[in-house]
Amino acid sequence: MSKVPPIILNNGVEMPQLGFGVWQVPDAEAETAVATALEAGYRSIDTAAVYGNEEGTGRAIADSGVPREDLFVTTKLWNSDQGYDSTLRGFDTSLSKLGLDYVDLYLIHWPAPAHGRYVDTYKAFEKLLADGRVRAIGVSNFLPDHLEHLMAETSVVPAVNQIELHPHLQQHTAREYHAERGIATEAWSPLGSGKGILEIPAIVAIARKHGRTAAQVVLRWHLQLGNIVIPKSVTPSRIEENIDVFGFTLDAEDLAAISALNEDRRLGSHPADVN
Ligand SMILES: NC(=O)c1ccc[n+]([C@@H]2O[C@H](COP(=O)([O-])OP(=O)(O)OC[C@H]3O[C@@H](n4cnc5c(N)ncnc54)[C@H](OP(=O)(O)O)[C@@H]3O)[C@@H](O)[C@H]2O)c1
């Protein structure tokens, strides 16, 4: 079984560098998918209130027999729950659906700038952190401008910013901004949602050279850059394949070939537009 190395977050908490994402997995299937992932050796699970599968995720965790302290569970507050009091209520709901008494990482899902509530939301996150109900707090889909405003108004530097990141959207500016401030970069849709990226000839050629799959090469590229990754799959063989990425190394030529694929092209929404 592969051992996933940790990233040390800015408050000293260890987060596995590779975890399991469950976006678009219906609640009934999440239980099986998360159970398969835990069996395969994943110890970090990424869900969100809006995914509607915190209950299935929680059932799989409860039934797994894996000690709670060996797991790293992330969930996210949805946009309509932003605001101080509504955040505290939203957190209670997520925790109860997960069947847990704390989460490891709590993220603001989108800045939703038109509502102007992410600073108040984050102040509630700081209270959850101070109360020991979350081990680390962070954000998702925040642009550097949003982070700048947030950090001017609050005291805890976000531990993580989870953003869309894959070979067609390499996020150089954001990654550099995060690195300078001790914020870990977590890549969502690390495989480009399985569309297109895995057929790019340069990636297929690197996979052939190493006797690996295209998905493994893309995940390895993220890991060697220092990104946290959370690939999603409901296919048992892929769940295993995606964590079996610690037995080979991409060389400088491979990394350069993947770097050259950046097109600054998003698959998902622009953070300024989601409210
Ligand atoms: N914060 C945010 O706003 C945000 C937004 C999007 C996603 N996320 C998080 O990021 C996670 C991952 O992103 P994602 O689900 O969009 O995309 P992804 O992990 O990049 O790709 C998942 C897709 O690729 C396929 N796939 C997985 N492994 C494969 C392999 N080894 N070979 C071929 N195809 C493979 C999956 O198919 P099957 O499942 O059919 O096997 C699925 O269709 C999400 O689950 C979620 O936790 C966060």
Coordinates of C-alpha atoms and ligand atoms in Angstrom, one line a residue:
M1 CA 0.0 0.0 0.0
S2 CA 1.4 3.4 -0.9
K3 CA 2.3 5.8 1.8
V4 CA 1.2 9.3 1.0
P5 CA 3.7 12.0 2.3
P6 CA 2.3 14.9 4.3
I7 CA 2.4 18.6 3.5
I8 CA 3.0 20.6 6.7
L9 CA 0.4 23.4 6.8
N10 CA 1.2 26.9 8.2
N11 CA -0.1 26.0 11.6
G12 CA 1.9 22.8 11.9
V13 CA -1.0 20.4 11.0
E14 CA 0.0 17.6 8.6
M15 CA -2.2 17.1 5.6
P16 CA -1.7 14.1 3.2
Q17 CA -0.4 15.5 -0.1
L18 CA -2.8 13.2 -2.0
G19 CA -6.5 12.7 -1.1
F20 CA -9.8 11.6 -2.5
G21 CA -12.4 14.0 -4.0
V22 CA -16.1 13.2 -4.1
W23 CA -17.6 16.0 -6.2
Q24 CA -20.5 14.7 -8.3
V25 CA -20.7 11.4 -6.4
P26 CA -24.3 10.9 -5.3
D27 CA -24.7 10.3 -1.5
A28 CA -25.6 6.6 -2.0
E29 CA -22.5 6.0 -4.1
A30 CA -20.2 8.1 -1.9
E31 CA -20.3 5.5 0.8
T32 CA -18.9 2.8 -1.5
A33 CA -16.4 5.1 -3.3
V34 CA -15.0 6.5 0.0
A35 CA -14.8 2.9 1.5
T36 CA -12.9 1.8 -1.6
A37 CA -10.5 4.7 -1.3
L38 CA -9.9 4.1 2.4
E39 CA -9.2 0.5 1.6
A40 CA -6.8 1.5 -1.1
G41 CA -4.8 3.6 1.4
Y42 CA -6.2 7.2 1.0
R43 CA -6.5 8.9 4.3
S44 CA -7.7 12.4 3.2
I45 CA -11.2 12.9 1.9
D46 CA -12.4 16.2 0.2
T47 CA -16.2 16.8 0.4
A48 CA -18.4 19.9 0.6
A49 CA -21.9 20.8 1.9
V50 CA -23.1 21.5 -1.6
Y51 CA -21.9 18.0 -2.9
G52 CA -24.8 16.5 -0.9
N53 CA -22.7 13.5 0.1
E54 CA -21.4 14.4 3.6
E55 CA -23.6 11.6 5.0
G56 CA -22.4 8.9 2.7
T57 CA -18.9 10.0 3.3
G58 CA -19.4 9.9 7.0
R59 CA -20.9 6.4 6.9
A60 CA -17.9 5.1 5.0
I61 CA -15.5 6.7 7.6
A62 CA -17.5 5.3 10.5
D63 CA -17.5 1.8 9.0
S64 CA -13.9 1.8 7.9
G65 CA -12.3 1.0 11.2
V66 CA -9.6 3.6 10.4
P67 CA -8.8 5.5 13.6
R68 CA -10.1 9.1 13.4
E69 CA -6.7 10.6 14.1
D70 CA -5.3 8.9 11.0
L71 CA -7.9 10.6 8.8
F72 CA -7.9 14.1 7.3
V73 CA -11.4 15.2 6.4
T74 CA -12.1 18.5 4.5
T75 CA -15.5 20.0 4.0
K76 CA -16.6 23.4 2.6
L77 CA -19.1 26.0 3.5
W78 CA -21.5 26.8 0.7
N79 CA -22.0 30.4 -0.6
S80 CA -25.6 30.8 0.7
D81 CA -24.4 30.1 4.2
Q82 CA -21.8 32.8 4.2
G83 CA -22.1 35.3 7.1
Y84 CA -20.9 34.9 10.7
D85 CA -24.0 33.2 12.4
S86 CA -25.0 31.3 9.3
T87 CA -21.5 29.9 9.0
L88 CA -21.6 28.6 12.5
R89 CA -24.9 26.9 11.7
G90 CA -23.7 25.6 8.4
F91 CA -20.7 24.1 10.2
D92 CA -22.9 22.3 12.7
T93 CA -25.0 20.8 9.9
S94 CA -21.9 19.5 8.1
L95 CA -20.4 18.1 11.2
S96 CA -23.6 16.3 12.1
K97 CA -24.0 14.9 8.5
L98 CA -20.4 13.7 8.6
G99 CA -21.0 12.1 12.1
L100 CA -17.8 13.7 13.3
D101 CA -16.9 15.9 16.2
Y102 CA -14.3 17.9 14.3
V103 CA -13.1 18.4 10.8
D104 CA -9.4 18.7 9.8
L105 CA -9.8 21.4 7.2
Y106 CA -12.8 23.8 6.7
L107 CA -12.8 25.9 3.5
I108 CA -14.9 28.8 2.2
H109 CA -16.1 27.2 -1.0
W110 CA -16.1 30.4 -3.2
P111 CA -15.4 34.0 -2.3
A112 CA -18.8 35.1 -3.7
P113 CA -17.5 38.7 -3.9
A114 CA -20.9 40.2 -4.8
H115 CA -22.3 39.3 -1.3
G116 CA -19.3 40.9 0.5
R117 CA -19.5 38.4 3.3
Y118 CA -16.3 36.3 3.1
V119 CA -14.6 38.4 5.8
D120 CA -17.4 37.8 8.4
T121 CA -17.5 34.1 7.3
Y122 CA -13.8 33.8 7.9
K123 CA -14.1 35.4 11.3
A124 CA -16.5 32.6 12.2
F125 CA -13.9 30.1 10.9
E126 CA -11.4 31.7 13.2
K127 CA -13.8 31.0 16.1
L128 CA -14.2 27.4 15.0
L129 CA -10.5 27.1 15.0
A130 CA -10.1 28.7 18.4
D131 CA -12.8 26.4 19.8
G132 CA -10.9 23.3 18.5
R133 CA -13.8 22.2 16.2
V134 CA -11.5 22.4 13.1
R135 CA -7.8 21.8 12.9
A136 CA -7.1 24.2 10.1
I137 CA -9.0 26.8 8.1
G138 CA -8.7 28.0 4.5
V139 CA -10.4 29.1 1.4
S140 CA -11.2 27.8 -2.1
N141 CA -11.3 29.7 -5.4
F142 CA -9.9 32.9 -3.9
L143 CA -8.0 35.1 -6.3
P144 CA -4.9 36.9 -4.8
D145 CA -7.1 40.1 -4.5
H146 CA -9.6 38.3 -2.4
L147 CA -6.8 36.9 -0.2
E148 CA -5.3 40.3 0.1
H149 CA -8.5 41.8 1.4
L150 CA -9.2 38.8 3.7
M151 CA -5.8 38.9 5.3
A152 CA -6.0 42.6 5.9
E153 CA -9.2 42.1 7.9
T154 CA -8.5 38.9 9.8
S155 CA -5.7 37.3 11.8
V156 CA -5.2 33.7 10.8
V157 CA -3.4 33.3 7.4
P158 CA -5.4 30.7 5.4
A159 CA -3.7 27.3 5.6
V160 CA -4.9 26.3 2.1
N161 CA -6.3 27.8 -1.1
Q162 CA -8.0 25.1 -3.2
I163 CA -8.1 26.2 -6.8
E164 CA -8.7 24.7 -10.3
L165 CA -5.2 23.6 -11.4
H166 CA -4.1 21.1 -14.1
P167 CA -1.8 21.1 -17.1
H168 CA -4.0 23.5 -19.1
L169 CA -4.4 25.9 -16.1
Q170 CA -1.1 25.9 -14.2
Q171 CA -1.8 29.0 -12.0
H172 CA 1.7 30.3 -11.8
T173 CA 0.8 33.6 -10.3
A174 CA -1.5 32.1 -7.7
R175 CA 1.0 29.4 -6.7
E176 CA 3.8 32.0 -6.3
Y177 CA 1.5 34.3 -4.3
H178 CA 0.5 31.4 -2.0
A179 CA 4.1 30.2 -1.6
E180 CA 5.3 33.7 -0.5
R181 CA 2.6 33.8 2.2
G182 CA 2.7 30.2 3.5
I183 CA -0.6 29.2 2.0
A184 CA -0.6 25.6 0.6
T185 CA -1.9 25.3 -3.0
E186 CA -4.5 22.5 -3.4
A187 CA -5.4 21.5 -7.0
W188 CA -9.1 20.8 -7.8
S189 CA -9.8 18.9 -11.0
P190 CA -6.2 17.8 -10.9
L191 CA -6.8 15.5 -13.9
G192 CA -8.8 18.2 -15.7
S193 CA -11.9 16.3 -14.8
G194 CA -10.6 13.4 -17.0
K195 CA -11.5 15.3 -20.1
G196 CA -8.9 15.9 -22.7
I197 CA -5.9 16.3 -20.5
L198 CA -5.3 12.5 -20.3
E199 CA -5.1 12.3 -24.1
I200 CA -2.6 15.0 -24.7
P201 CA 0.2 13.4 -26.8
A202 CA 3.0 14.8 -24.7
I203 CA 1.5 13.3 -21.5
V204 CA 0.8 10.0 -23.2
A205 CA 4.4 9.8 -24.4
I206 CA 5.8 10.5 -20.9
A207 CA 3.4 7.8 -19.5
R208 CA 4.7 5.3 -22.1
K209 CA 8.3 6.2 -21.2
H210 CA 7.7 5.4 -17.5
G211 CA 5.4 2.5 -18.0
R212 CA 2.7 4.4 -16.2
T213 CA -0.8 5.8 -17.1
A214 CA -1.4 9.4 -18.2
A215 CA -3.4 10.0 -15.0
Q216 CA -0.4 8.9 -12.9
V217 CA 1.9 11.2 -14.8
V218 CA -0.3 14.2 -14.3
L219 CA -0.7 13.4 -10.5
R220 CA 3.1 12.9 -10.3
W221 CA 3.6 16.3 -11.9
H222 CA 1.4 18.0 -9.3
L223 CA 3.2 16.2 -6.4
Q224 CA 6.6 17.2 -7.7
L225 CA 5.5 20.8 -8.0
G226 CA 4.4 20.7 -4.3
N227 CA 0.6 20.8 -5.0
I228 CA -1.9 19.0 -2.8
V229 CA -4.1 16.8 -5.1
I230 CA -7.6 15.3 -4.6
P231 CA -8.4 13.2 -7.7
K232 CA -11.9 11.8 -7.9
S233 CA -13.0 8.5 -9.3
V234 CA -15.8 6.1 -8.7
T235 CA -13.9 3.3 -10.6
P236 CA -12.1 1.0 -8.2
S237 CA -9.1 0.3 -10.6
R238 CA -8.7 4.1 -11.1
I239 CA -9.0 4.8 -7.3
E240 CA -6.0 2.4 -6.9
E241 CA -4.1 3.7 -9.9
N242 CA -4.4 7.3 -8.7
I243 CA -2.7 6.6 -5.3
D244 CA 0.0 4.4 -6.9
V245 CA 2.1 7.4 -7.8
F246 CA 5.0 7.2 -5.3
G247 CA 7.2 4.7 -7.1
F248 CA 8.5 6.8 -10.0
T249 CA 9.9 10.3 -10.6
L250 CA 9.4 12.6 -13.6
D251 CA 12.7 14.0 -14.8
A252 CA 13.4 17.7 -15.8
E253 CA 12.6 17.0 -19.4
D254 CA 9.2 15.5 -18.5
L255 CA 8.4 18.5 -16.2
A256 CA 9.4 21.0 -18.9
A257 CA 7.2 19.2 -21.4
I258 CA 4.2 19.4 -19.1
S259 CA 4.9 23.0 -18.2
A260 CA 4.8 23.9 -21.9
L261 CA 1.1 22.7 -22.0
N262 CA -0.3 25.7 -20.0
E263 CA -3.0 27.6 -21.8
D264 CA -4.5 29.5 -18.8
R265 CA -7.7 27.7 -19.7
R266 CA -10.4 27.1 -17.1
L267 CA -12.8 24.1 -17.2
G268 CA -14.8 25.5 -14.3
S269 CA -16.2 28.9 -13.4
H270 CA -14.2 32.1 -12.9
P271 CA -14.1 32.9 -9.1
A272 CA -15.3 36.5 -9.8
D273 CA -18.5 35.2 -11.4
V274 CA -19.8 32.6 -8.8
N275 CA -22.1 34.3 -6.2
Ligands
LIG1 N1 -13.4 23.7 -4.6 C1 -14.0 23.6 -5.7 O1 -14.7 24.5 -6.2 C2 -14.0 22.3 -6.5 C3 -14.4 22.2 -7.8 C4 -14.3 21.0 -8.4 C5 -13.7 19.9 -7.8 N2 -13.3 20.0 -6.5 C6 -12.7 18.9 -5.8 O2 -11.7 18.3 -6.6 C7 -12.0 16.9 -6.8 C8 -11.4 16.4 -8.1 O3 -11.9 17.2 -9.1 P1 -12.9 16.6 -10.3 O4 -13.8 15.6 -9.7 O5 -13.5 17.8 -10.9 O6 -11.9 16.1 -11.4 P2 -10.6 15.1 -11.5 O7 -10.3 14.4 -10.2 O8 -9.6 15.9 -12.2 O9 -11.2 14.0 -12.6 C9 -12.2 13.2 -12.3 C10 -12.7 12.5 -13.6 O10 -11.6 11.8 -14.1 C11 -11.9 10.4 -14.2 N3 -10.7 9.7 -13.8 C12 -10.3 9.6 -12.5 N4 -9.1 8.9 -12.4 C13 -8.9 8.5 -13.7 C14 -7.9 7.7 -14.3 N5 -6.9 7.2 -13.5 N6 -7.9 7.5 -15.6 C15 -8.9 8.0 -16.4 N7 -9.9 8.8 -15.9 C16 -9.9 9.0 -14.5 C17 -13.1 10.2 -13.3 O11 -14.0 9.2 -13.8 P3 -14.7 8.1 -12.9 O12 -15.1 8.7 -11.6 O13 -15.8 7.7 -13.8 O14 -13.7 7.0 -12.7 C18 -13.8 11.5 -13.3 O15 -14.6 11.6 -14.5 C19 -13.5 16.9 -6.6 O16 -14.0 15.6 -6.5 C20 -13.7 17.8 -5.5 O17 -13.4 17.1 -4.3 C21 -13.4 21.2 -5.8

